[in-house]
């Protein structure tokens, strides 16, 4: 079933592209590529839905519906729901709330849980996004998949960047470097011992289990504190 859906989507892409080039009409070609992209996004959404990844499936479904000119509606039992201009759709998981603008197709997100709760994804530093992704992978895979879909759209090379950043930020022994520790604690070089302890205390309060805490993030915050205090 999965291979059939992907095969059909690929066939649509090829046929529409060939047809567009033979007509040599840029406007027609652009529209056909958009329609083919919509069909492929819907096919991918169907595959994810069959695998139980409802969050990413909804996001791709809304993107496909928007590309096909259906107003970016949510896929429901009776098919895509038509939306009027100026509206948006939202997909929520335990950690994230993602929104798709129907007119532009632009995506935005807000963190609902953990140490970054209440912040927009766009406001997070690369190191913070990496922490959020790692945390979601351990605590809520559905949120991790949704974050990956968002990053794939706005920054296709994010996986390579994360790997490169980890190699650069970590020393040869795998220990957290001071630069990474400053980022985690939200401090700048030159911070005092009091600054380090205060930031650590505030972050650990946010990571309490009753407030949606995370064992992974708590370990990172503790290591960041130790790294910086060793330097003072």
Coordinates of C-alpha atoms in Angstrom, one line a residue:
X1 CA 0.0 0.0 0.0
X2 CA 2.8 2.4 0.9
X3 CA 4.8 1.8 -2.2
X4 CA 1.6 2.0 -4.3
X5 CA 0.8 5.5 -3.0
X6 CA 4.3 6.7 -3.5
X7 CA 4.5 5.2 -6.9
X8 CA 1.3 6.9 -8.0
X9 CA 2.5 10.2 -6.6
X10 CA 5.8 9.9 -8.5
X11 CA 3.9 9.0 -11.7
X12 CA 1.8 12.1 -11.3
X13 CA 4.9 14.3 -10.9
X14 CA 6.5 12.8 -14.0
X15 CA 3.4 13.1 -16.3
X16 CA 2.6 16.6 -15.2
X17 CA 6.2 17.8 -15.6
X18 CA 6.4 16.3 -19.1
X19 CA 3.1 17.9 -20.1
X20 CA 4.2 21.2 -18.8
X21 CA 7.5 21.2 -20.6
X22 CA 5.9 20.2 -23.9
X23 CA 3.5 23.1 -23.7
X24 CA 6.4 25.5 -22.9
X25 CA 4.1 27.7 -20.9
X26 CA 5.8 28.8 -17.6
X27 CA 2.6 29.7 -15.9
X28 CA 1.0 26.3 -16.7
X29 CA 4.2 24.5 -15.7
X30 CA 4.4 26.3 -12.4
X31 CA 0.7 25.3 -11.7
X32 CA 1.3 21.7 -12.6
X33 CA 4.4 21.5 -10.4
X34 CA 2.4 22.9 -7.5
X35 CA -0.4 20.4 -8.1
X36 CA 2.1 17.5 -8.3
X37 CA 3.7 18.7 -5.1
X38 CA 0.2 18.7 -3.4
X39 CA -0.5 15.2 -4.6
X40 CA 2.9 14.0 -3.3
X41 CA 2.3 15.7 0.1
X42 CA -1.1 14.1 0.4
X43 CA 0.4 10.7 -0.5
X44 CA 3.1 11.1 2.2
X45 CA 0.4 12.2 4.7
X46 CA -1.5 9.0 4.0
X47 CA 1.7 6.9 4.6
X48 CA 2.4 8.7 7.9
X49 CA -1.2 8.3 8.9
X50 CA -1.1 4.5 8.3
X51 CA 2.1 4.4 10.5
X52 CA 0.3 6.2 13.3
X53 CA 2.1 9.5 13.0
X54 CA -1.1 11.6 13.1
X55 CA 0.6 15.0 13.9
X56 CA 3.0 15.1 10.9
X57 CA 0.3 13.5 8.7
X58 CA -2.0 16.4 9.5
X59 CA 0.7 18.9 8.8
X60 CA 1.6 17.4 5.4
X61 CA -2.1 17.0 4.6
X62 CA -2.8 20.7 5.2
X63 CA 0.3 21.6 3.0
X64 CA -0.9 19.3 0.3
X65 CA -4.4 20.7 0.4
X66 CA -3.0 24.2 0.2
X67 CA -0.9 23.3 -2.8
X68 CA -3.9 21.8 -4.6
X69 CA -5.9 25.0 -4.0
X70 CA -8.2 23.5 -1.4
X71 CA -7.5 26.3 1.1
X72 CA -5.1 24.4 3.3
X73 CA -7.9 22.6 5.1
X74 CA -7.5 19.7 7.5
X75 CA -8.0 16.2 6.1
X76 CA -11.0 14.6 7.7
X77 CA -13.2 11.5 7.1
X78 CA -15.0 13.1 4.1
X79 CA -11.8 14.6 2.6
X80 CA -10.2 18.0 2.8
X81 CA -12.2 20.7 4.3
X82 CA -12.4 23.9 2.3
X83 CA -11.2 27.0 4.3
X84 CA -11.9 30.6 3.4
X85 CA -9.0 33.1 2.8
X86 CA -7.3 34.6 5.9
X87 CA -7.7 31.4 8.0
X88 CA -5.2 29.0 9.5
X89 CA -5.1 25.5 10.8
X90 CA -3.4 24.2 13.9
X91 CA -1.9 20.8 14.9
X92 CA -1.2 20.2 18.5
X93 CA 0.9 17.5 20.2
X94 CA 2.1 17.2 23.8
X95 CA 5.0 19.6 23.3
X96 CA 4.1 21.7 20.2
X97 CA 1.4 23.7 18.6
X98 CA 2.0 24.2 14.9
X99 CA 0.0 26.5 12.7
X100 CA -0.3 26.6 8.9
X101 CA -1.4 29.8 7.2
X102 CA -3.9 28.9 4.4
X103 CA -3.0 31.8 2.1
X104 CA 0.8 31.7 2.2
X105 CA 1.5 28.1 3.3
X106 CA 3.9 29.5 6.0
X107 CA 4.3 27.4 9.2
X108 CA 4.9 28.7 12.7
X109 CA 5.1 26.9 16.0
X110 CA 5.0 27.4 19.8
X111 CA 6.4 25.2 22.5
X112 CA 3.8 24.0 25.0
X113 CA 5.9 22.0 27.5
X114 CA 9.4 21.8 29.0
X115 CA 12.0 24.4 29.6
X116 CA 11.1 26.3 26.5
X117 CA 7.4 26.3 27.2
X118 CA 5.7 29.5 26.0
X119 CA 8.3 30.4 23.4
X120 CA 7.9 30.6 19.7
X121 CA 10.1 28.2 17.7
X122 CA 11.4 31.1 15.7
X123 CA 12.9 32.6 18.8
X124 CA 14.9 29.6 19.8
X125 CA 18.7 29.5 19.1
X126 CA 20.0 26.5 17.1
X127 CA 21.4 24.9 20.3
X128 CA 18.0 25.3 21.9
X129 CA 16.2 23.8 19.0
X130 CA 18.6 20.8 19.1
X131 CA 17.8 20.4 22.8
X132 CA 14.1 20.5 22.2
X133 CA 14.3 18.0 19.4
X134 CA 16.4 15.6 21.5
X135 CA 14.0 16.0 24.4
X136 CA 10.9 15.3 22.2
X137 CA 12.7 12.2 20.7
X138 CA 12.9 10.8 24.2
X139 CA 9.6 12.0 25.7
X140 CA 7.2 12.4 22.8
X141 CA 8.1 10.9 19.4
X142 CA 5.0 12.5 17.8
X143 CA 6.2 16.0 18.8
X144 CA 9.7 15.1 17.5
X145 CA 8.2 14.1 14.1
X146 CA 6.2 17.3 13.9
X147 CA 9.3 19.4 14.7
X148 CA 11.3 17.5 12.0
X149 CA 8.6 18.3 9.5
X150 CA 8.7 21.9 10.4
X151 CA 12.5 22.0 10.2
X152 CA 12.6 20.1 6.9
X153 CA 10.4 22.9 5.4
X154 CA 12.3 25.9 6.7
X155 CA 15.8 24.6 6.9
X156 CA 16.3 21.4 4.9
X157 CA 20.0 20.9 6.0
X158 CA 19.2 21.1 9.7
X159 CA 20.2 17.4 10.4
X160 CA 23.7 18.0 8.9
X161 CA 24.0 21.3 10.9
X162 CA 23.0 19.6 14.1
X163 CA 25.6 16.9 13.6
X164 CA 28.3 19.4 12.6
X165 CA 27.4 21.6 15.6
X166 CA 27.7 18.7 18.0
X167 CA 31.1 17.8 16.6
X168 CA 32.3 21.4 16.9
X169 CA 30.8 22.1 20.3
X170 CA 32.0 19.0 22.0
X171 CA 35.6 18.2 22.7
X172 CA 37.4 15.1 21.8
X173 CA 36.4 13.4 25.1
X174 CA 32.7 14.1 24.4
X175 CA 32.4 16.6 27.4
X176 CA 30.2 19.7 27.0
X177 CA 32.2 22.7 26.0
X178 CA 31.9 26.1 27.7
X179 CA 30.2 27.6 24.6
X180 CA 27.5 25.0 24.7
X181 CA 27.1 25.4 28.5
X182 CA 26.5 29.1 28.1
X183 CA 23.9 28.5 25.4
X184 CA 22.0 26.0 27.6
X185 CA 22.0 28.2 30.6
X186 CA 21.1 31.3 28.5
X187 CA 24.3 33.1 29.6
X188 CA 27.2 35.0 28.0
X189 CA 30.9 34.5 28.5
X190 CA 32.0 36.4 31.5
X191 CA 29.0 35.4 33.7
X192 CA 29.7 35.1 37.4
X193 CA 29.3 32.2 39.6
X194 CA 26.2 33.8 41.0
X195 CA 24.8 34.1 37.5
X196 CA 25.5 30.4 36.8
X197 CA 23.8 29.2 39.9
X198 CA 20.8 31.5 39.5
X199 CA 20.2 30.4 35.9
X200 CA 20.7 26.8 36.9
X201 CA 18.2 27.1 39.8
X202 CA 15.6 28.8 37.6
X203 CA 15.8 26.2 34.8
X204 CA 15.7 23.3 37.2
X205 CA 12.5 24.7 38.7
X206 CA 11.0 24.7 35.2
X207 CA 12.1 21.1 34.7
X208 CA 10.3 19.8 37.8
X209 CA 8.1 16.8 36.9
X210 CA 5.0 18.6 37.9
X211 CA 5.8 21.3 35.3
X212 CA 6.5 19.0 32.4
X213 CA 10.1 18.4 33.3
X214 CA 12.5 16.2 31.3
X215 CA 15.3 13.9 32.6
X216 CA 17.3 14.6 29.5
X217 CA 17.2 18.4 29.8
X218 CA 17.8 18.3 33.5
X219 CA 21.0 16.3 32.9
X220 CA 22.1 18.8 30.3
X221 CA 21.4 21.8 32.6
X222 CA 23.3 20.1 35.5
X223 CA 26.3 19.4 33.2
X224 CA 26.3 23.0 31.9
X225 CA 26.5 24.3 35.5
X226 CA 29.3 21.9 36.3
X227 CA 31.3 22.9 33.2
X228 CA 31.0 26.6 33.9
X229 CA 31.7 26.4 37.7
X230 CA 34.8 24.4 36.9
X231 CA 36.1 27.4 35.0
X232 CA 35.5 30.0 37.7

